[in-house]
PDB file of C-alpha atoms and ligand atoms in Angstrom:
ATOM      1  CA  MET E   1      19.710  -1.318 -12.961  1.00  0.00           C
ATOM      2  CA  SER E   2      19.153  -0.775 -16.573  1.00  0.00           C
ATOM      3  CA  ASP E   3      20.826   1.801 -18.978  1.00  0.00           C
ATOM      4  CA  VAL E   4      17.683   3.699 -19.364  1.00  0.00           C
ATOM      5  CA  PRO E   5      18.866   7.652 -20.216  1.00  0.00           C
ATOM      6  CA  LYS E   6      17.179  10.220 -17.617  1.00  0.00           C
ATOM      7  CA  THR E   7      16.003  11.949 -20.916  1.00  0.00           C
ATOM      8  CA  HIS E   8      13.652   9.162 -21.853  1.00  0.00           C
ATOM      9  CA  PRO E   9      10.033  10.327 -21.884  1.00  0.00           C
ATOM     10  CA  ARG E  10       9.207   7.698 -19.611  1.00  0.00           C
ATOM     11  CA  TYR E  11      12.139   7.461 -17.326  1.00  0.00           C
ATOM     12  CA  LEU E  12      10.564   7.116 -13.865  1.00  0.00           C
ATOM     13  CA  SER E  13       8.145   4.439 -14.872  1.00  0.00           C
ATOM     14  CA  LEU E  14      10.987   2.094 -16.309  1.00  0.00           C
ATOM     15  CA  THR E  15      12.887   3.111 -13.439  1.00  0.00           C
ATOM     16  CA  LEU E  16       9.944   1.561 -10.915  1.00  0.00           C
ATOM     17  CA  ARG E  17      10.007  -1.293 -13.555  1.00  0.00           C
ATOM     18  CA  ASP E  18      13.987  -1.958 -12.418  1.00  0.00           C
ATOM     19  CA  LYS E  19      13.185  -1.788  -8.937  1.00  0.00           C
ATOM     20  CA  ILE E  20      10.466  -4.673  -9.334  1.00  0.00           C
ATOM     21  CA  VAL E  21      12.550  -6.686 -11.631  1.00  0.00           C
ATOM     22  CA  ALA E  22      15.670  -6.008  -8.790  1.00  0.00           C
ATOM     23  CA  GLY E  23      13.397  -7.294  -6.129  1.00  0.00           C
ATOM     24  CA  VAL E  24      12.611 -10.347  -8.070  1.00  0.00           C
ATOM     25  CA  GLU E  25      16.521 -11.028  -8.460  1.00  0.00           C
ATOM     26  CA  GLN E  26      17.408 -10.385  -4.783  1.00  0.00           C
ATOM     27  CA  GLY E  27      14.268 -12.582  -3.801  1.00  0.00           C
ATOM     28  CA  ILE E  28      12.271  -9.775  -2.062  1.00  0.00           C
ATOM     29  CA  THR E  29       9.343  -9.448  -5.008  1.00  0.00           C
ATOM     30  CA  SER E  30       7.436 -12.557  -5.951  1.00  0.00           C
ATOM     31  CA  ILE E  31       7.330 -13.398  -9.765  1.00  0.00           C
ATOM     32  CA  HIS E  32       3.682 -12.675  -9.414  1.00  0.00           C
ATOM     33  CA  GLY E  33       4.383  -9.100  -8.489  1.00  0.00           C
ATOM     34  CA  LEU E  34       5.593  -8.563 -11.827  1.00  0.00           C
ATOM     35  CA  MET E  35       2.238  -8.820 -13.262  1.00  0.00           C
ATOM     36  CA  ALA E  36       0.747  -6.852 -10.732  1.00  0.00           C
ATOM     37  CA  HIS E  37       3.002  -3.977 -11.002  1.00  0.00           C
ATOM     38  CA  GLY E  38       2.215  -4.323 -14.921  1.00  0.00           C
ATOM     39  CA  ARG E  39      -1.306  -4.077 -13.914  1.00  0.00           C
ATOM     40  CA  GLY E  40      -0.631  -1.130 -11.957  1.00  0.00           C
ATOM     41  CA  GLU E  41       1.641   0.741 -14.893  1.00  0.00           C
ATOM     42  CA  ALA E  42      -1.612   0.541 -16.687  1.00  0.00           C
ATOM     43  CA  PHE E  43      -3.793   2.276 -14.256  1.00  0.00           C
ATOM     44  CA  ASP E  44      -1.685   4.826 -13.699  1.00  0.00           C
ATOM     45  CA  TYR E  45      -1.464   5.486 -17.581  1.00  0.00           C
ATOM     46  CA  LEU E  46      -4.899   6.000 -17.592  1.00  0.00           C
ATOM     47  CA  ILE E  47      -4.992   8.499 -14.153  1.00  0.00           C
ATOM     48  CA  GLY E  48      -2.209  10.381 -16.296  1.00  0.00           C
ATOM     49  CA  GLU E  49       0.715   9.231 -13.900  1.00  0.00           C
ATOM     50  CA  THR E  50       0.575  12.080 -11.168  1.00  0.00           C
ATOM     51  CA  THR E  51      -1.272  12.208  -8.000  1.00  0.00           C
ATOM     52  CA  GLN E  52      -4.885  13.382  -8.668  1.00  0.00           C
ATOM     53  CA  PRO E  53      -7.533  15.405  -6.400  1.00  0.00           C
ATOM     54  CA  PHE E  54      -9.018  12.394  -5.310  1.00  0.00           C
ATOM     55  CA  ALA E  55      -5.968  10.734  -4.352  1.00  0.00           C
ATOM     56  CA  ILE E  56      -5.368  13.881  -2.111  1.00  0.00           C
ATOM     57  CA  GLU E  57      -8.710  13.823  -0.747  1.00  0.00           C
ATOM     58  CA  ALA E  58      -8.240  10.259   0.236  1.00  0.00           C
ATOM     59  CA  ILE E  59      -4.862  10.739   1.685  1.00  0.00           C
ATOM     60  CA  HIS E  60      -5.919  13.430   3.666  1.00  0.00           C
ATOM     61  CA  ALA E  61      -8.475  11.264   5.572  1.00  0.00           C
ATOM     62  CA  ALA E  62      -6.016   8.462   5.345  1.00  0.00           C
ATOM     63  CA  ALA E  63      -3.544  10.662   7.482  1.00  0.00           C
ATOM     64  CA  ALA E  64      -6.567  11.660  10.289  1.00  0.00           C
ATOM     65  CA  MET E  65      -7.414   7.785  10.464  1.00  0.00           C
ATOM     66  CA  LEU E  66      -4.006   6.754  10.726  1.00  0.00           C
ATOM     67  CA  CYS E  67      -3.236   9.396  13.609  1.00  0.00           C
ATOM     68  CA  LEU E  68      -6.544   8.910  15.270  1.00  0.00           C
ATOM     69  CA  ALA E  69      -5.594   5.396  15.877  1.00  0.00           C
ATOM     70  CA  GLU E  70      -4.775   3.702  18.952  1.00  0.00           C
ATOM     71  CA  HIS E  71      -2.520   0.965  17.185  1.00  0.00           C
ATOM     72  CA  PRO E  72      -1.716   1.529  13.842  1.00  0.00           C
ATOM     73  CA  VAL E  73       0.441  -0.935  11.721  1.00  0.00           C
ATOM     74  CA  ILE E  74       1.721  -1.201   8.429  1.00  0.00           C
ATOM     75  CA  SER E  75       1.670  -4.395   6.160  1.00  0.00           C
ATOM     76  CA  VAL E  76       4.637  -4.703   3.925  1.00  0.00           C
ATOM     77  CA  ASN E  77       4.600  -7.192   0.689  1.00  0.00           C
ATOM     78  CA  GLY E  78       7.395  -7.937  -1.970  1.00  0.00           C
ATOM     79  CA  ASN E  79       5.955  -5.148  -3.966  1.00  0.00           C
ATOM     80  CA  VAL E  80       5.967  -2.327  -2.086  1.00  0.00           C
ATOM     81  CA  ALA E  81       9.386  -3.303   0.049  1.00  0.00           C
ATOM     82  CA  ALA E  82      11.253  -3.017  -3.649  1.00  0.00           C
ATOM     83  CA  LEU E  83       9.341   0.010  -4.504  1.00  0.00           C
ATOM     84  CA  ALA E  84       9.781   2.230  -1.524  1.00  0.00           C
ATOM     85  CA  PRO E  85      11.235   0.956   1.443  1.00  0.00           C
ATOM     86  CA  GLU E  86      12.771   4.246   2.810  1.00  0.00           C
ATOM     87  CA  ALA E  87       9.179   5.713   2.557  1.00  0.00           C
ATOM     88  CA  LEU E  88       7.510   2.766   4.599  1.00  0.00           C
ATOM     89  CA  ILE E  89      10.123   3.117   7.257  1.00  0.00           C
ATOM     90  CA  GLU E  90       9.678   6.892   7.497  1.00  0.00           C
ATOM     91  CA  LEU E  91       5.688   6.486   7.485  1.00  0.00           C
ATOM     92  CA  GLY E  92       6.414   3.923  10.493  1.00  0.00           C
ATOM     93  CA  GLN E  93       8.014   6.514  12.366  1.00  0.00           C
ATOM     94  CA  VAL E  94       6.290   9.708  11.845  1.00  0.00           C
ATOM     95  CA  LEU E  95       3.331   7.386  13.283  1.00  0.00           C
ATOM     96  CA  ASN E  96       4.986   5.658  15.338  1.00  0.00           C
ATOM     97  CA  ALA E  97       3.446   2.401  13.949  1.00  0.00           C
ATOM     98  CA  PRO E  98       5.476  -1.132  13.493  1.00  0.00           C
ATOM     99  CA  LEU E  99       6.116  -2.354   9.968  1.00  0.00           C
ATOM    100  CA  GLU E 100       5.012  -6.190   9.600  1.00  0.00           C
ATOM    101  CA  VAL E 101       6.149  -8.236   6.995  1.00  0.00           C
ATOM    102  CA  ASN E 102       2.693 -10.352   5.463  1.00  0.00           C
ATOM    103  CA  ILE E 103       2.925 -11.670   1.919  1.00  0.00           C
ATOM    104  CA  PHE E 104       0.158 -13.805  -0.626  1.00  0.00           C
ATOM    105  CA  HIS E 105       2.753 -15.874  -2.214  1.00  0.00           C
ATOM    106  CA  THR E 106       4.687 -18.400  -0.072  1.00  0.00           C
ATOM    107  CA  GLU E 107       8.181 -18.781  -0.776  1.00  0.00           C
ATOM    108  CA  THR E 108      10.747 -20.018   1.135  1.00  0.00           C
ATOM    109  CA  GLY E 109      12.703 -17.531   2.983  1.00  0.00           C
ATOM    110  CA  ARG E 110      10.903 -14.227   1.409  1.00  0.00           C
ATOM    111  CA  GLU E 111       9.701 -13.111   4.655  1.00  0.00           C
ATOM    112  CA  GLN E 112      12.860 -12.916   6.115  1.00  0.00           C
ATOM    113  CA  LYS E 113      14.888 -11.297   3.176  1.00  0.00           C
ATOM    114  CA  ILE E 114      11.985  -8.805   3.098  1.00  0.00           C
ATOM    115  CA  ARG E 115      12.779  -8.009   7.002  1.00  0.00           C
ATOM    116  CA  ALA E 116      16.590  -8.274   6.150  1.00  0.00           C
ATOM    117  CA  TYR E 117      16.009  -5.370   3.614  1.00  0.00           C
ATOM    118  CA  LEU E 118      13.989  -3.095   5.489  1.00  0.00           C
ATOM    119  CA  LEU E 119      16.757  -3.457   8.444  1.00  0.00           C
ATOM    120  CA  LYS E 120      19.198  -2.527   5.907  1.00  0.00           C
ATOM    121  CA  HIS E 121      17.230   0.446   4.897  1.00  0.00           C
ATOM    122  CA  GLY E 122      17.033   1.837   8.353  1.00  0.00           C
ATOM    123  CA  ALA E 123      14.182   0.030   9.995  1.00  0.00           C
ATOM    124  CA  SER E 124      14.782  -0.222  13.773  1.00  0.00           C
ATOM    125  CA  ASP E 125      12.169  -3.533  13.854  1.00  0.00           C
ATOM    126  CA  VAL E 126       9.927  -5.134  11.696  1.00  0.00           C
ATOM    127  CA  LEU E 127       7.332  -7.588  13.201  1.00  0.00           C
ATOM    128  CA  MET E 128       6.896 -10.934  11.386  1.00  0.00           C
ATOM    129  CA  PRO E 129       3.901 -13.373  10.715  1.00  0.00           C
ATOM    130  CA  THR E 130       3.873 -15.882  13.160  1.00  0.00           C
ATOM    131  CA  THR E 131       1.485 -19.104  14.054  1.00  0.00           C
ATOM    132  CA  GLU E 132       0.470 -17.809  17.476  1.00  0.00           C
ATOM    133  CA  ALA E 133      -2.251 -15.205  15.745  1.00  0.00           C
ATOM    134  CA  ARG E 134      -4.234 -15.415  13.150  1.00  0.00           C
ATOM    135  CA  LEU E 135      -6.603 -13.645  11.083  1.00  0.00           C
ATOM    136  CA  SER E 136     -10.327 -15.094  10.712  1.00  0.00           C
ATOM    137  CA  PHE E 137     -12.018 -15.330   7.642  1.00  0.00           C
ATOM    138  CA  ILE E 138      -9.096 -15.992   5.295  1.00  0.00           C
ATOM    139  CA  ASP E 139      -7.293 -19.450   4.192  1.00  0.00           C
ATOM    140  CA  SER E 140      -4.063 -18.170   2.363  1.00  0.00           C
ATOM    141  CA  ASN E 141      -0.800 -17.346   3.749  1.00  0.00           C
ATOM    142  CA  ARG E 142      -1.846 -13.888   4.920  1.00  0.00           C
ATOM    143  CA  LYS E 143      -3.722 -15.212   7.999  1.00  0.00           C
ATOM    144  CA  PHE E 144      -0.446 -15.827   9.876  1.00  0.00           C
ATOM    145  CA  VAL E 145       0.399 -12.019  11.659  1.00  0.00           C
ATOM    146  CA  HIS E 146       1.715 -11.121  14.880  1.00  0.00           C
ATOM    147  CA  PRO E 147      -0.265 -10.897  18.139  1.00  0.00           C
ATOM    148  CA  ASP E 148       1.414  -7.548  18.883  1.00  0.00           C
ATOM    149  CA  GLY E 149       0.715  -6.376  15.482  1.00  0.00           C
ATOM    150  CA  ILE E 150      -1.712  -6.745  12.725  1.00  0.00           C
ATOM    151  CA  PHE E 151      -3.848  -9.003  15.097  1.00  0.00           C
ATOM    152  CA  LYS E 152      -4.006  -6.199  17.584  1.00  0.00           C
ATOM    153  CA  ALA E 153      -4.436  -3.376  15.311  1.00  0.00           C
ATOM    154  CA  ASP E 154      -7.089  -1.289  14.881  1.00  0.00           C
ATOM    155  CA  VAL E 155      -6.452   0.586  11.546  1.00  0.00           C
ATOM    156  CA  VAL E 156      -3.910  -1.171   9.310  1.00  0.00           C
ATOM    157  CA  PHE E 157      -1.960   0.485   6.350  1.00  0.00           C
ATOM    158  CA  VAL E 158      -2.223  -2.150   3.525  1.00  0.00           C
ATOM    159  CA  PRO E 159      -0.676  -1.174   0.359  1.00  0.00           C
ATOM    160  CA  LEU E 160      -1.465  -3.154  -3.266  1.00  0.00           C
ATOM    161  CA  GLU E 161      -2.644  -6.398  -2.663  1.00  0.00           C
ATOM    162  CA  ASP E 162      -5.247  -8.792  -3.229  1.00  0.00           C
ATOM    163  CA  GLY E 163      -9.199  -8.324  -2.037  1.00  0.00           C
ATOM    164  CA  ASP E 164      -9.355 -11.345   0.276  1.00  0.00           C
ATOM    165  CA  ARG E 165      -6.834 -10.051   3.350  1.00  0.00           C
ATOM    166  CA  CYS E 166      -8.786  -6.509   2.905  1.00  0.00           C
ATOM    167  CA  GLU E 167     -12.476  -8.367   3.258  1.00  0.00           C
ATOM    168  CA  ALA E 168     -11.201 -10.559   6.221  1.00  0.00           C
ATOM    169  CA  LEU E 169      -9.581  -7.443   8.477  1.00  0.00           C
ATOM    170  CA  ARG E 170     -12.651  -5.462   7.926  1.00  0.00           C
ATOM    171  CA  LYS E 171     -15.027  -8.318   8.681  1.00  0.00           C
ATOM    172  CA  MET E 172     -12.629  -8.518  11.908  1.00  0.00           C
ATOM    173  CA  GLY E 173     -13.730  -4.864  12.916  1.00  0.00           C
ATOM    174  CA  LYS E 174     -10.342  -3.559  11.562  1.00  0.00           C
ATOM    175  CA  ALA E 175     -10.364   0.040   9.607  1.00  0.00           C
ATOM    176  CA  VAL E 176      -8.026  -0.584   6.086  1.00  0.00           C
ATOM    177  CA  VAL E 177      -6.338   1.889   4.498  1.00  0.00           C
ATOM    178  CA  THR E 178      -5.021   0.700   1.059  1.00  0.00           C
ATOM    179  CA  VAL E 179      -2.734   2.293  -1.708  1.00  0.00           C
ATOM    180  CA  ASP E 180      -4.451   0.738  -5.055  1.00  0.00           C
ATOM    181  CA  LEU E 181      -4.461   2.347  -8.869  1.00  0.00           C
ATOM    182  CA  ASN E 182      -7.229  -0.085  -9.938  1.00  0.00           C
ATOM    183  CA  PRO E 183     -10.366   1.977  -8.392  1.00  0.00           C
ATOM    184  CA  MET E 184     -12.408  -1.046  -9.380  1.00  0.00           C
ATOM    185  CA  SER E 185      -9.978  -3.763  -7.360  1.00  0.00           C
ATOM    186  CA  ARG E 186     -11.996  -5.636  -4.564  1.00  0.00           C
ATOM    187  CA  THR E 187      -9.251  -4.188  -1.744  1.00  0.00           C
ATOM    188  CA  ALA E 188     -10.370  -0.500  -3.213  1.00  0.00           C
ATOM    189  CA  LYS E 189     -14.102  -1.164  -2.860  1.00  0.00           C
ATOM    190  CA  GLN E 190     -13.841  -2.702   0.365  1.00  0.00           C
ATOM    191  CA  ALA E 191     -11.041  -0.515   2.033  1.00  0.00           C
ATOM    192  CA  SER E 192     -12.092   2.147   4.526  1.00  0.00           C
ATOM    193  CA  ILE E 193     -10.130   4.679   2.662  1.00  0.00           C
ATOM    194  CA  THR E 194      -8.364   4.010  -0.951  1.00  0.00           C
ATOM    195  CA  ILE E 195      -5.638   6.496  -2.042  1.00  0.00           C
ATOM    196  CA  VAL E 196      -5.976   5.775  -6.137  1.00  0.00           C
ATOM    197  CA  ASP E 197      -2.146   6.757  -6.539  1.00  0.00           C
ATOM    198  CA  ASN E 198       1.053   5.111  -7.162  1.00  0.00           C
ATOM    199  CA  VAL E 199       2.374   3.689  -4.013  1.00  0.00           C
ATOM    200  CA  VAL E 200       5.676   5.669  -4.611  1.00  0.00           C
ATOM    201  CA  ARG E 201       3.635   8.939  -5.198  1.00  0.00           C
ATOM    202  CA  ALA E 202       1.726   8.803  -2.215  1.00  0.00           C
ATOM    203  CA  LEU E 203       3.440   7.455   0.347  1.00  0.00           C
ATOM    204  CA  PRO E 204       5.640  10.727   1.032  1.00  0.00           C
ATOM    205  CA  LEU E 205       2.497  12.629   0.755  1.00  0.00           C
ATOM    206  CA  LEU E 206       0.853  10.896   3.648  1.00  0.00           C
ATOM    207  CA  CYS E 207       3.699  11.103   5.617  1.00  0.00           C
ATOM    208  CA  ASP E 208       3.721  14.970   5.006  1.00  0.00           C
ATOM    209  CA  GLU E 209       0.228  15.109   5.927  1.00  0.00           C
ATOM    210  CA  ILE E 210       0.817  13.296   9.284  1.00  0.00           C
ATOM    211  CA  ARG E 211       3.772  15.654  10.174  1.00  0.00           C
ATOM    212  CA  ASN E 212       0.989  18.227   9.426  1.00  0.00           C
ATOM    213  CA  PHE E 213      -1.912  16.906  11.477  1.00  0.00           C
ATOM    214  CA  ASN E 214      -4.656  19.024  13.000  1.00  0.00           C
ATOM    215  CA  ASP E 215      -6.196  17.128  15.749  1.00  0.00           C
ATOM    216  CA  SER E 216      -9.256  19.426  15.935  1.00  0.00           C
ATOM    217  CA  THR E 217     -10.572  19.161  12.197  1.00  0.00           C
ATOM    218  CA  ALA E 218      -9.874  15.068  12.312  1.00  0.00           C
ATOM    219  CA  GLN E 219     -12.934  13.853  13.128  1.00  0.00           C
ATOM    220  CA  ASP E 220     -14.778  16.196  10.807  1.00  0.00           C
ATOM    221  CA  THR E 221     -12.593  15.018   8.082  1.00  0.00           C
ATOM    222  CA  LEU E 222     -13.775  11.282   8.839  1.00  0.00           C
ATOM    223  CA  LYS E 223     -17.115  12.137   9.353  1.00  0.00           C
ATOM    224  CA  LYS E 224     -17.130  13.780   5.896  1.00  0.00           C
ATOM    225  CA  TYR E 225     -15.391  10.853   3.595  1.00  0.00           C
ATOM    226  CA  SER E 226     -16.824   8.658   1.494  1.00  0.00           C
ATOM    227  CA  ASN E 227     -14.598   6.184   0.093  1.00  0.00           C
ATOM    228  CA  ALA E 228     -17.153   5.092  -2.683  1.00  0.00           C
ATOM    229  CA  ALA E 229     -17.532   8.922  -4.038  1.00  0.00           C
ATOM    230  CA  VAL E 230     -13.377   9.060  -3.702  1.00  0.00           C
ATOM    231  CA  LEU E 231     -13.771   5.758  -6.003  1.00  0.00           C
ATOM    232  CA  GLN E 232     -16.406   7.304  -7.991  1.00  0.00           C
ATOM    233  CA  LYS E 233     -14.500  10.344  -8.632  1.00  0.00           C
ATOM    234  CA  ALA E 234     -11.653   8.208  -9.761  1.00  0.00           C
ATOM    235  CA  LEU E 235     -13.269   6.271 -12.580  1.00  0.00           C
ATOM    236  CA  GLN E 236     -14.986   9.425 -13.947  1.00  0.00           C
ATOM    237  CA  HIS E 237     -11.618  10.866 -14.283  1.00  0.00           C
ATOM    238  CA  ILE E 238     -10.059   7.364 -16.106  1.00  0.00           C
ATOM    239  CA  SER E 239     -13.084   7.640 -18.191  1.00  0.00           C
ATOM    240  CA  ARG E 240     -12.359  10.768 -19.340  1.00  0.00           C
ATOM    241  CA  SER E 241      -8.916  10.254 -20.391  1.00  0.00           C
ATOM    242  CA  GLY E 242      -9.809   8.404 -23.169  1.00  0.00           C
ATOM    243  CA  ASN E 243     -11.360  11.592 -24.421  1.00  0.00           C
ATOM    244  CA  GLY E 244      -7.707  13.549 -23.843  1.00  0.00           C
ATOM    245  CA  ASN E 245      -7.758  14.940 -20.307  1.00  0.00           C
TER     246      ASN E 245
HETATM  247  O1  PTJ F 301       4.544 -10.475  -1.974  1.00  0.00           O
HETATM  248  P1  PTJ F 301       3.125 -10.898  -2.042  1.00  0.00           P
HETATM  249  O2  PTJ F 301       3.355 -12.281  -2.127  1.00  0.00           O
HETATM  250  O3  PTJ F 301       2.347 -10.114  -0.903  1.00  0.00           O
HETATM  251  O4  PTJ F 301       2.404 -10.341  -3.624  1.00  0.00           O
HETATM  252  C1  PTJ F 301       1.970  -9.196  -3.650  1.00  0.00           C
HETATM  253  C2  PTJ F 301       1.235  -8.926  -5.201  1.00  0.00           C
HETATM  254  C3  PTJ F 301       1.057  -7.439  -5.105  1.00  0.00           C
HETATM  255  C4  PTJ F 301       2.092  -9.525  -6.142  1.00  0.00           C
HETATM  256  C5  PTJ F 301      -0.267  -9.308  -4.573  1.00  0.00           C
HETATM  257  O5  PTJ F 301      -0.597  -8.805  -3.621  1.00  0.00           O
HETATM  258  C6  PTJ F 301      -1.128  -9.663  -5.766  1.00  0.00           C
HETATM  259  O6  PTJ F 301      -1.222 -10.419  -6.450  1.00  0.00           O
HETATM  260  O7  PTJ F 301      -1.987  -8.429  -5.995  1.00  0.00           O
HETATM  261  P2  PTJ F 301      -2.672  -8.176  -7.025  1.00  0.00           P
HETATM  262  O8  PTJ F 301      -4.527  -8.871  -6.743  1.00  0.00           O
HETATM  263  O9  PTJ F 301      -2.286  -8.402  -8.410  1.00  0.00           O
HETATM  264  O10 PTJ F 301      -3.353  -6.788  -6.745  1.00  0.00           O
HETATM  265  C7  PTJ F 301      -2.220  -5.754  -6.923  1.00  0.00           C
HETATM  266  C8  PTJ F 301      -2.768  -4.626  -6.915  1.00  0.00           C
HETATM  267  O11 PTJ F 301      -2.166  -3.518  -6.783  1.00  0.00           O
HETATM  268  C9  PTJ F 301      -3.647  -4.371  -8.504  1.00  0.00           C
HETATM  269  O12 PTJ F 301      -5.042  -3.796  -8.348  1.00  0.00           O
HETATM  270  C10 PTJ F 301      -2.426  -3.176  -9.158  1.00  0.00           C
HETATM  271  O13 PTJ F 301      -3.395  -2.277  -9.927  1.00  0.00           O
HETATM  272  C11 PTJ F 301      -2.267  -2.271  -7.945  1.00  0.00           C
HETATM  273  N1  PTJ F 301      -0.665  -1.922  -8.140  1.00  0.00           N
HETATM  274  C12 PTJ F 301       0.105  -2.346  -8.697  1.00  0.00           C
HETATM  275  N2  PTJ F 301       1.184  -1.691  -8.412  1.00  0.00           N
HETATM  276  C13 PTJ F 301       0.897  -0.305  -7.826  1.00  0.00           C
HETATM  277  C14 PTJ F 301      -0.694  -0.511  -7.563  1.00  0.00           C
HETATM  278  N3  PTJ F 301      -1.182   0.364  -6.444  1.00  0.00           N
HETATM  279  C15 PTJ F 301      -0.155   1.252  -6.294  1.00  0.00           C
HETATM  280  N4  PTJ F 301       0.854   1.620  -6.597  1.00  0.00           N
HETATM  281  C16 PTJ F 301       1.161   0.578  -7.285  1.00  0.00           C
HETATM  282  N5  PTJ F 301       2.935   0.853  -7.867  1.00  0.00           N
END
């Protein structure tokens, strides 16, 4: 870890950079993940580096969707594993849902390293991609999935990724909950529910919502939820941020 003093005004943001850099050094995060992180930082700056009401609205709906799911699965890539391993494991526990490693950039041994990292942080089991089950509508490494995990899932939690798999999962009839700081990304637009927030802030809030889940209002919450409207609110917030909000 770097020697950034706690009094530095950008301490938290710089700590996250350290986590991503450590992820690359440990072979968990792809080198491309550094660029993805930088893109996220820029959008986080624009949304004010705090969880905004449009994210809270999406988190509320996401909790309902994940709790009502028959077979929810949590997809883990190299960035989210480095940034929030404990919170991912906690989400798996509160939902009783498996974690499954699924990465875009193929690097020898990285999938195994992500699995080992999650186990070291307390995960009881982590599903791995297989050649027995494949997603349709996708050619990248992300097509290899576990038959009892993403392949069978009705709802997949897919934090920060490229849009291809999100589109494929939707075409296969699965619902997708994502966390993406960019409300204009293909993933953000194609997901069923998009939480426009930093994954490190959103995950603990999502776990809390799931713990307080109320079955009697969940269907109603989902009926009223519009992802397009939430993304529009995020965009409006970003455009106002240039005027000093
Ligand atoms: O480990 P791999 O091989 O699966 O690769 C993972 C990355 C993230 C590198 C890969 O999926 C990728 O290239 O993603 P993209 O296309 O760069 O998209 C990442 C999205 O996540 C962008 O829209 C970013 O704004 C957003 N993002 C980055 N960091 C965060 C974030 N969203 C929420 N929280 C973050 N901390």
